[in-house]
Amino acid sequence: MSGWLNRIRSGRPEQPMQLARYLPIFAWGRGYGGVTLTNDLVAAAIVTIMLIPQSLAYAMLAGLPPEIGLYASILPIIAYALFGTSRALAVGPVAVISLMTLTAASAIAPPGSPEFIAAALILAFLSGLILIVMGVLRLGFLANLLSHPVVSGFITASGIIIATSQLKSVLGIKASGEAMPELVRTLVEHAKDTNPYTLAIGLVSTGFLFWVRKGLKPLLIGFGMAARPADLVAKAGPIVAVALSILAVIAFDLEAKGVKVVGDIPQSLPPFTVPAFDPELWQRLAVPALLLSIIGFVESVSVAQTLAAKKRQRIVPDQELIGLGAANVAAAFSGGYPVTGGFARSVVNFDAGAETPAAGAFTAIGILLAALFLTPLLASLPIATLAGTIIVAVLSLVDFKTPRAIWRYSKPDFMAMAATIAVTLLVGVEPGVIAGVGLSLTLFLWRASRPHAAIVGRVPETEHFRNVKRHKVFTDPRILTIRIDESLTYLNARWLEEFVLEQVSEHADLRHLILMCSAINGVDASALESIEAINHRLADGGIKLHLSEVKGPVMDALEKSHLLDDLSGKVWLSQNEAFQSLIRSSDAEDNAPLSPDIMGPRGMI
């Protein structure tokens, strides 16, 4: 055993080291020492304090008993520590995934029922399987189907829905609905039933948590505390709110006055659970599980990459899929529900000094101890306080600055973002995700089918060619150069034919047409067929087609076709060489005494 460990520490390329590709623990575990252990333990203690109330709150947001939030924060974290590549990502229940779980499982059974809990387990299991399969097949790029504006819009809309849905707990009334119209309607209908004691606890807790988030750190710094410790103490604010609200409930017997509390939470280890195998139920939950997987992965990998960049580390997206998949499978077999990497707790983990995923494993141990020994203390915790915790957490996700910036930068992207927000708010979470994916793909296809192209000419006294609409350049009525700024595929092949023939029809004296290929990285079979058609049509009209600055891989592909044999013109190494040579040959044909390079700008634009 010691010899095997020595081989790992020595870094020799033996069998154990090959496992590091799939079990990153073999990579970061080699240099694990006392200092790293201390830093990870401190980070774990701080994240555990933060995670206990969050886990309870997010489980209730998902329509599940509060202890399930604790269970989802134990074994899944350990699984990610074994298979994940981020050294700071903290995995567990998060607001958006909890809302999506509620939406999907509510279509199966009423929240909190045994059938609802069974559906949540199946969602975690299916999501885990999907993520693992995507990781094994290296399909992490599929997450790119969701553009940044769409993801940002979806998270903003989800944050608004979540915050609104928690108002019922702050007011102590009943309300329902998965979208804003129904939520607002039921809140207004039952507003007359507001419990004043619940409202007082909810408002005080929420206000305190907002102040802790913004005002406690400056106050502590004013008293002489260093910035980093002050920030970490401020992050532990929810524990203070939890403790004070529990004391208030007990001291004033608020439960007897209608204040709803969490109630008894089982003191136990996470149970061993097996997701029910029901083909019909699995089929109904397959699409929601896929959406959960994509949203969870996009959110998690964004956080992981941001934190890794700060320490010049890197993550492996495909291995992250496996790590998150393992975490969700672990949740399914330990009484949990779907999980992913959370932004807030990951930032706290990073700021607290976590150096390896072992910090997550230590956090899991802390949550486990809380589930075994601290749950009796939480029986009198007001649900209104948990609602305040959720509201404060999710409102940080609501971003109204990004839409304004995107509106200035790209109107199509803004329309996709606005549509995602509108569909999510008015119809629901799942339709919002589907609409976002559809809009992202539609926008991509629309852009790809209409690539940017420019008529270019030579900048005076240089060998550079630029857009005639932006620069003063040399042109020649007998020569037309079109620069295509996109790879040529079946999406834009027909557009290419129409664009070229339209430009040719506007140049009566044209003899040579040059396709400047410096920005073309690929030509597929459909585009090749279009270029061949262009070549034949131009030849029929007495115009030669030339190619310039063709990249090596593109040329390799073209050499396997008949295009180069049938090309009416030539393939030129540089655009300047093509332009100069064709001008001279045209002048020779016209018996012109001097070329425009000698005489000056014949076609100054």
XYZ file of C-alpha atoms in Angstrom:
605
model
C 0.000 0.000 0.000
C 2.743 2.464 0.944
C 4.616 1.672 -2.259
C 1.526 2.452 -4.312
C 1.110 5.782 -2.497
C 4.776 6.573 -3.068
C 4.357 5.935 -6.779
C 1.433 8.375 -6.822
C 3.390 11.033 -4.947
C 6.445 10.578 -7.151
C 4.373 11.464 -10.198
C 5.495 8.429 -12.208
C 3.262 7.645 -15.175
C 2.044 4.347 -13.696
C -1.448 2.919 -13.542
C -2.772 4.977 -10.594
C -1.860 8.202 -12.372
C -3.920 7.182 -15.380
C -6.958 7.268 -13.117
C -6.465 10.997 -12.556
C -8.180 11.653 -15.858
C -11.425 10.210 -14.509
C -10.795 10.626 -10.782
C -9.205 14.073 -10.324
C -8.611 13.252 -6.662
C -5.507 11.369 -7.846
C -4.201 14.666 -9.238
C -4.872 17.133 -6.426
C -4.460 14.515 -3.697
C -0.745 14.008 -4.418
C 0.349 17.241 -2.794
C -2.199 17.304 -0.020
C -0.607 18.443 3.233
C -1.219 20.043 6.597
C -1.593 23.638 5.375
C -4.037 22.624 2.670
C -5.982 20.537 5.166
C -6.279 23.491 7.551
C -7.487 25.832 4.807
C -10.049 23.297 3.595
C -11.354 22.699 7.125
C -11.817 26.442 7.762
C -13.643 26.867 4.441
C -15.810 23.825 5.175
C -16.828 25.165 8.578
C -17.915 28.504 7.090
C -19.792 26.940 4.159
C -21.517 24.465 6.495
C -22.885 27.326 8.594
C -24.210 28.968 5.443
C -25.514 25.777 3.880
C -27.697 24.497 6.736
C -30.442 27.152 6.443
C -30.073 27.280 2.657
C -30.538 23.524 2.302
C -33.686 23.604 4.407
C -35.050 26.604 2.498
C -34.363 25.259 -0.976
C -35.905 21.876 -0.158
C -39.098 23.625 0.908
C -38.939 25.752 -2.248
C -38.863 22.479 -4.204
C -41.986 21.297 -2.356
C -40.025 18.721 -0.351
C -39.610 18.085 3.396
C -36.767 20.225 4.772
C -34.558 17.270 5.746
C -34.275 16.315 2.064
C -32.300 19.522 1.556
C -29.798 18.291 4.142
C -29.619 14.850 2.537
C -28.957 16.478 -0.857
C -25.987 18.291 0.698
C -24.092 15.240 1.951
C -23.391 12.346 -0.425
C -23.662 14.466 -3.628
C -20.893 16.761 -2.359
C -18.636 13.772 -1.685
C -19.367 12.346 -5.136
C -18.426 15.632 -6.780
C -15.243 15.817 -4.704
C -14.188 12.488 -6.241
C -15.088 13.191 -9.855
C -15.202 17.004 -10.287
C -12.320 19.162 -11.463
C -13.149 22.489 -9.788
C -11.314 23.063 -6.513
C -13.797 25.637 -5.203
C -17.205 24.656 -6.581
C -19.729 23.880 -3.825
C -22.417 21.469 -4.992
C -25.866 21.196 -3.464
C -29.450 22.461 -3.729
C -29.845 25.784 -5.569
C -32.831 28.046 -6.125
C -33.375 27.687 -9.877
C -32.991 23.891 -9.875
C -35.315 23.675 -6.862
C -37.963 25.673 -8.730
C -37.563 23.466 -11.817
C -37.877 20.369 -9.634
C -41.099 21.733 -8.126
C -42.499 22.478 -11.577
C -41.641 19.053 -13.017
C -42.671 16.945 -10.025
C -45.909 18.905 -9.504
C -47.109 17.549 -12.846
C -46.875 14.063 -11.299
C -48.270 14.541 -7.784
C -49.056 17.206 -5.137
C -45.947 18.719 -3.478
C -44.812 16.882 -0.366
C -46.654 13.653 -1.195
C -44.785 10.310 -1.405
C -45.350 10.259 -5.172
C -43.912 13.787 -5.448
C -40.802 12.765 -3.486
C -40.452 9.675 -5.709
C -40.624 11.920 -8.796
C -37.879 14.145 -7.342
C -35.657 11.081 -6.872
C -36.267 10.006 -10.464
C -35.451 13.520 -11.676
C -32.129 13.404 -9.824
C -31.334 9.945 -11.200
C -32.267 10.765 -14.814
C -30.421 14.070 -14.654
C -27.350 12.280 -13.299
C -27.462 9.653 -16.055
C -27.859 12.307 -18.753
C -24.906 14.292 -17.419
C -22.673 11.209 -17.138
C -23.513 10.064 -20.671
C -22.832 13.563 -22.003
C -19.505 13.581 -20.174
C -18.423 10.155 -21.440
C -19.372 11.116 -25.003
C -17.710 14.540 -24.569
C -20.905 16.423 -25.325
C -20.251 19.384 -23.068
C -20.482 21.660 -26.087
C -24.245 21.019 -26.182
C -24.580 23.430 -23.283
C -23.692 26.128 -25.802
C -27.199 25.725 -27.208
C -28.163 28.191 -24.514
C -26.678 31.582 -25.330
C -25.606 33.912 -22.534
C -28.500 36.365 -23.043
C -30.998 33.505 -22.872
C -29.430 32.013 -19.719
C -29.268 35.435 -18.103
C -32.880 36.122 -19.003
C -34.046 32.752 -17.707
C -32.229 33.154 -14.384
C -33.584 36.692 -13.946
C -37.152 35.576 -14.623
C -36.753 32.537 -12.355
C -35.445 34.778 -9.570
C -38.523 37.000 -9.853
C -40.870 33.982 -9.772
C -39.072 32.454 -6.784
C -39.095 35.702 -4.790
C -42.778 36.225 -5.561
C -43.646 32.651 -4.612
C -42.059 33.147 -1.181
C -44.286 36.094 -0.335
C -46.991 33.648 0.756
C -44.694 32.369 3.507
C -43.763 35.891 4.563
C -47.446 36.820 4.768
C -48.561 33.508 6.252
C -51.160 32.880 3.541
C -51.898 30.340 0.826
C -50.932 30.966 -2.789
C -50.166 28.780 -5.786
C -49.025 28.929 -9.366
C -45.907 28.293 -11.457
C -46.043 31.590 -13.367
C -46.530 35.201 -12.363
C -50.193 35.702 -13.385
C -51.435 32.838 -11.196
C -49.048 33.688 -8.352
C -50.085 37.335 -8.239
C -53.776 36.481 -8.504
C -53.720 34.018 -5.607
C -51.582 36.327 -3.464
C -54.053 39.158 -3.932
C -57.026 36.883 -3.226
C -55.607 35.664 0.096
C -53.893 38.863 1.218
C -56.769 39.499 3.651
C -55.711 36.352 5.577
C -52.252 37.719 6.402
C -50.973 36.643 9.809
C -49.478 39.724 11.515
C -46.990 37.708 13.591
C -45.770 35.806 10.543
C -45.528 39.056 8.603
C -43.477 40.657 11.393
C -41.027 37.759 11.486
C -40.814 37.645 7.689
C -40.200 41.361 7.290
C -37.680 41.586 10.123
C -35.785 38.494 8.926
C -35.729 39.642 5.308
C -34.720 43.171 6.234
C -32.002 41.897 8.549
C -30.624 39.586 5.869
C -30.571 42.404 3.316
C -28.718 44.604 5.816
C -26.266 41.807 6.630
C -25.533 41.379 2.926
C -24.864 45.075 2.317
C -24.198 46.781 5.627
C -22.584 44.370 8.100
C -19.243 44.124 6.342
C -18.625 47.907 6.261
C -19.704 48.093 9.909
C -17.247 45.382 10.973
C -14.460 46.995 8.967
C -15.293 50.267 10.723
C -14.732 48.522 14.046
C -11.265 47.445 12.887
C -11.891 43.967 11.497
C -9.950 43.006 8.377
C -11.897 42.948 5.100
C -11.772 39.196 4.471
C -12.890 38.073 7.963
C -15.615 40.753 7.901
C -16.878 39.415 4.601
C -16.978 35.840 5.900
C -18.799 36.864 9.082
C -21.361 38.704 6.963
C -21.900 35.551 4.901
C -22.893 33.729 8.121
C -25.720 36.222 8.729
C -28.514 33.708 7.951
C -27.481 31.640 10.990
C -28.070 34.682 13.229
C -31.487 35.242 11.649
C -32.340 31.573 12.169
C -31.275 31.603 15.822
C -33.076 34.846 16.705
C -36.306 33.833 14.974
C -36.308 30.459 16.759
C -35.856 32.225 20.088
C -38.689 34.615 19.231
C -41.057 31.752 18.408
C -40.243 29.954 21.645
C -40.259 33.055 23.904
C -43.573 34.434 22.642
C -45.266 31.118 21.802
C -45.803 32.341 18.246
C -46.629 28.888 16.921
C -49.874 29.007 18.900
C -50.626 32.353 17.224
C -50.524 30.904 13.735
C -46.842 31.204 12.852
C -45.892 28.165 10.766
C -42.652 26.456 11.722
C -40.509 23.765 10.158
C -41.580 21.159 12.713
C -39.835 17.960 13.663
C -36.956 16.979 11.404
C -35.751 13.383 11.584
C -32.392 12.858 13.297
C -30.852 10.351 10.944
C -28.304 9.532 8.334
C -29.403 10.015 4.722
C -31.601 7.014 3.866
C -30.737 4.568 1.118
C -33.311 5.156 -1.607
C -33.801 3.510 -4.977
C -35.574 5.522 -7.706
C -38.744 3.747 -8.805
C -38.478 2.137 -12.225
C -41.677 3.147 -13.979
C -41.166 3.490 -17.761
C -44.215 5.727 -18.158
C -43.113 8.004 -15.313
C -39.549 8.104 -16.613
C -40.857 9.104 -20.026
C -42.904 11.961 -18.525
C -39.878 13.216 -16.584
C -37.275 12.765 -19.339
C -37.610 16.232 -20.888
C -37.644 18.054 -17.513
C -34.578 16.016 -16.488
C -32.794 17.059 -19.692
C -33.621 20.714 -19.066
C -32.455 20.373 -15.458
C -29.196 18.865 -16.673
C -28.474 21.612 -19.182
C -29.396 24.517 -16.908
C -27.541 22.979 -13.960
C -24.418 22.339 -16.026
C -24.389 25.821 -17.565
C -24.792 27.475 -14.162
C -22.220 25.234 -12.513
C -19.526 25.373 -15.177
C -19.823 29.175 -15.408
C -19.143 29.499 -11.683
C -16.348 26.914 -11.776
C -14.559 28.600 -14.690
C -14.813 32.026 -13.066
C -13.302 30.836 -9.786
C -10.638 28.695 -11.484
C -9.447 31.670 -13.548
C -8.761 33.641 -10.375
C -6.128 31.103 -9.331
C -4.920 30.311 -12.855
C -6.389 26.845 -12.605
C -8.489 25.094 -15.195
C -11.490 22.856 -15.220
C -12.394 20.151 -17.735
C -16.004 20.714 -18.853
C -16.540 17.118 -19.971
C -15.245 15.825 -16.631
C -17.472 18.380 -14.891
C -20.413 16.677 -16.559
C -19.328 13.395 -14.989
C -18.783 15.048 -11.602
C -22.219 16.679 -11.585
C -23.776 13.500 -12.920
C -22.230 11.476 -10.107
C -23.509 14.037 -7.585
C -27.067 13.711 -8.883
C -26.955 9.918 -8.959
C -25.688 10.036 -5.368
C -28.603 12.327 -4.486
C -31.054 9.833 -6.002
C -29.712 7.001 -3.832
C -29.487 9.034 -0.609
C -32.927 10.615 -0.333
C -32.020 13.884 -2.065
C -33.145 15.709 -5.193
C -31.379 17.363 -8.189
C -28.298 19.412 -7.313
C -25.700 21.534 -9.056
C -22.929 24.003 -8.264
C -24.249 27.085 -6.479
C -22.861 30.568 -7.076
C -23.190 32.023 -3.570
C -21.808 29.072 -1.624
C -19.024 28.521 -4.168
C -17.893 32.138 -3.810
C -17.963 31.767 -0.025
C -15.999 28.524 -0.318
C -13.436 30.262 -2.523
C -13.171 33.360 -0.319
C -12.835 31.195 2.785
C -9.666 29.698 1.337
C -10.744 26.300 0.017
C -7.870 24.800 -1.938
C -9.203 21.392 -3.012
C -12.526 19.547 -3.417
C -11.789 17.998 -0.024
C -13.320 21.154 1.453
C -16.600 19.987 -0.031
C -16.203 16.572 1.563
C -15.582 18.201 4.939
C -18.688 20.342 4.379
C -20.667 17.153 3.786
C -19.426 15.813 7.124
C -20.536 19.045 8.799
C -24.012 18.775 7.260
C -24.151 15.123 8.318
C -23.398 16.071 11.927
C -26.066 18.753 11.742
C -28.593 16.197 10.456
C -27.715 13.876 13.343
C -27.506 16.302 16.251
C -28.850 19.772 15.434
C -32.213 19.096 13.817
C -34.170 19.201 17.125
C -33.044 22.807 17.525
C -34.627 23.663 14.154
C -38.125 22.413 14.951
C -39.294 25.930 15.937
C -37.682 27.653 12.959
C -40.321 29.895 11.264
C -40.913 29.142 7.616
C -41.097 32.910 7.106
C -37.406 33.152 8.016
C -36.521 30.513 5.418
C -38.631 32.423 2.903
C -36.635 35.565 3.697
C -33.413 33.612 3.180
C -34.602 32.534 -0.267
C -35.813 36.008 -1.256
C -32.508 37.638 -0.349
C -30.538 34.914 -2.144
C -32.519 34.894 -5.395
C -32.884 38.658 -5.775
C -29.127 38.757 -6.269
C -29.788 36.698 -9.423
C -32.164 39.301 -10.844
C -30.138 41.395 -13.272
C -31.672 44.429 -14.951
C -28.342 45.891 -16.115
C -27.535 43.146 -18.613
C -30.708 43.667 -20.713
C -29.856 47.355 -21.145
C -26.288 46.531 -22.168
C -27.438 43.850 -24.604
C -30.044 46.227 -26.073
C -27.258 48.671 -26.935
C -24.981 45.956 -28.299
C -27.276 43.568 -30.165
C -30.992 43.986 -30.808
C -31.505 40.331 -31.898
C -29.845 39.054 -28.701
C -32.010 41.410 -26.664
C -35.146 40.102 -28.352
C -34.130 36.532 -27.490
C -33.471 37.540 -23.884
C -36.706 39.508 -23.580
C -38.727 36.664 -25.059
C -37.159 34.185 -22.625
C -37.999 36.442 -19.681
C -41.562 36.968 -20.906
C -42.287 33.277 -21.561
C -40.785 32.225 -18.222
C -42.743 34.835 -16.268
C -46.060 34.404 -18.063
C -46.119 30.686 -18.841
C -43.626 28.908 -16.610
C -40.094 27.663 -16.114
C -39.997 24.727 -18.532
C -41.614 26.641 -21.421
C -39.132 29.427 -20.703
C -36.148 27.077 -21.042
C -37.543 25.489 -24.194
C -38.284 28.898 -25.676
C -34.759 30.015 -24.787
C -33.149 27.035 -26.496
C -35.390 27.475 -29.529
C -34.633 31.180 -29.767
C -30.895 30.602 -29.349
C -30.861 28.059 -32.175
C -33.081 30.198 -34.391
C -30.867 33.228 -33.851
C -27.741 31.191 -34.574
C -29.208 29.709 -37.770
C -30.403 33.116 -38.914
C -26.955 34.622 -38.433
C -25.176 31.652 -40.014
C -27.442 31.801 -43.065
C -26.600 35.474 -43.637
C -22.863 35.858 -43.074
C -21.143 39.186 -43.369
C -19.581 39.809 -46.766
C -17.817 42.858 -48.152
C -16.667 44.228 -51.473
C -13.028 45.095 -50.844
C -10.356 47.191 -52.519
C -6.690 47.901 -51.927
C -5.742 50.565 -49.375
C -3.367 53.054 -51.130
C 0.339 52.349 -50.751
C -0.299 49.097 -48.865
C -1.039 45.466 -49.606
C -4.121 45.483 -47.381
C -7.665 45.086 -48.676
C -10.592 46.634 -46.844
C -14.334 47.189 -47.202
C -15.070 49.826 -49.843
C -17.824 51.231 -47.599
C -15.407 51.946 -44.765
C -12.142 53.001 -46.442
C -10.765 54.881 -49.405
C -9.399 52.130 -51.603
C -8.215 51.284 -55.144
C -10.748 49.360 -57.210
C -10.999 48.404 -60.863
C -14.308 48.049 -62.724
C -12.992 44.889 -64.412
C -12.153 43.167 -61.127
C -14.470 42.500 -58.196
C -13.235 41.083 -54.891
C -15.747 39.677 -52.401
C -14.533 38.806 -48.918
C -16.725 36.255 -47.105
C -16.344 36.518 -43.326
C -17.775 33.123 -42.399
C -17.284 29.452 -43.090
C -19.402 28.245 -46.004
C -22.003 25.621 -45.125
C -25.365 24.358 -46.269
C -26.926 27.158 -44.220
C -25.464 29.942 -46.372
C -24.735 28.143 -49.654
C -27.852 29.439 -51.412
C -27.229 32.923 -50.014
C -23.696 32.854 -51.478
C -24.995 32.156 -54.983
C -27.602 34.916 -54.766
C -25.159 37.439 -53.324
C -22.436 36.807 -55.925
C -24.822 36.889 -58.877
C -26.439 40.065 -57.558
C -23.043 41.777 -57.341
C -22.065 40.569 -60.806
C -25.259 41.999 -62.292
C -24.288 45.438 -60.954
C -20.831 45.469 -62.612
C -21.224 45.621 -66.374
C -17.460 45.687 -67.180
C -16.569 42.782 -64.909
C -14.031 40.209 -66.172
C -12.651 38.691 -62.972
C -14.311 37.867 -59.681
C -12.132 36.991 -56.696
C -13.485 35.239 -53.634
C -11.194 36.324 -50.818
C -11.169 33.311 -48.475
C -9.028 34.562 -45.593
C -11.923 34.269 -43.115
C -13.290 30.950 -44.411
C -12.415 28.048 -42.131
C -14.416 25.371 -43.891
C -16.444 24.595 -47.004
C -18.993 21.789 -46.764
C -20.440 19.769 -49.663
C -23.429 22.070 -50.182
C -21.227 25.165 -50.298
C -18.819 23.396 -52.670
C -21.703 22.691 -55.012
C -22.708 26.353 -54.879
C -19.161 27.513 -55.706
C -19.094 25.099 -58.644
C -22.418 26.501 -59.853
C -21.080 30.049 -59.517
C -17.970 29.069 -61.466
C -20.035 27.675 -64.367
C -22.465 30.599 -64.455
C -19.667 33.163 -64.461
C -17.802 31.254 -67.174
C -20.928 31.294 -69.321
C -20.895 35.074 -68.983
C -17.208 35.411 -69.831
C -16.122 36.078 -66.246
C -13.354 34.157 -64.521
C -13.667 33.034 -60.899
C -10.557 33.212 -58.708
C -9.854 32.241 -55.099
C -7.323 34.003 -52.890
C -5.788 33.389 -49.452
C -7.331 29.939 -49.071
C -6.381 28.327 -45.758
C -4.505 25.038 -45.757
C -7.277 22.796 -44.378
C -9.768 24.327 -46.803
C -7.386 23.796 -49.709
C -6.861 20.189 -48.613
C -10.603 19.648 -48.837
C -10.957 21.438 -52.195
C -8.185 19.322 -53.721
C -10.386 16.268 -53.179
C -13.068 17.784 -55.433
C -13.286 18.736 -59.121
C -13.550 22.439 -58.380
C -9.868 23.267 -58.826
C -9.717 21.371 -62.146
C -12.785 23.158 -63.485
C -12.008 26.582 -62.013
C -12.084 29.215 -64.759
C -9.529 31.356 -62.929
C -6.709 30.601 -60.494
C -6.037 30.087 -56.803
C -3.790 32.895 -55.527
C -1.574 32.816 -52.480
C -2.342 36.437 -51.569
C -5.078 38.868 -52.465
C -2.554 41.550 -53.410
C -0.837 39.216 -55.851
C -4.173 38.345 -57.439
C -5.245 41.979 -57.709
C -1.956 43.182 -59.205
C -1.662 40.352 -61.701
C -5.249 40.578 -62.909
C -4.967 44.353 -63.382
C -1.811 43.906 -65.483
C -3.359 41.154 -67.577
C -6.514 43.235 -68.101
C -4.395 46.238 -69.113
C -2.489 44.070 -71.552
C -5.738 42.878 -73.106
C -6.918 46.477 -73.394
C -3.516 47.694 -74.655
C -3.379 50.133 -71.738
C 0.065 51.782 -71.415
C 0.240 51.798 -67.618
C -1.306 49.892 -64.747
C -3.437 51.772 -62.192
C -0.736 51.128 -59.605
C 1.538 53.403 -61.583
C -1.066 55.932 -62.704
C -2.907 56.276 -59.408
C -6.300 55.390 -58.082
C -8.418 54.465 -61.073
C -11.455 53.657 -58.932
C -11.075 55.716 -55.798
C -14.078 55.196 -53.497
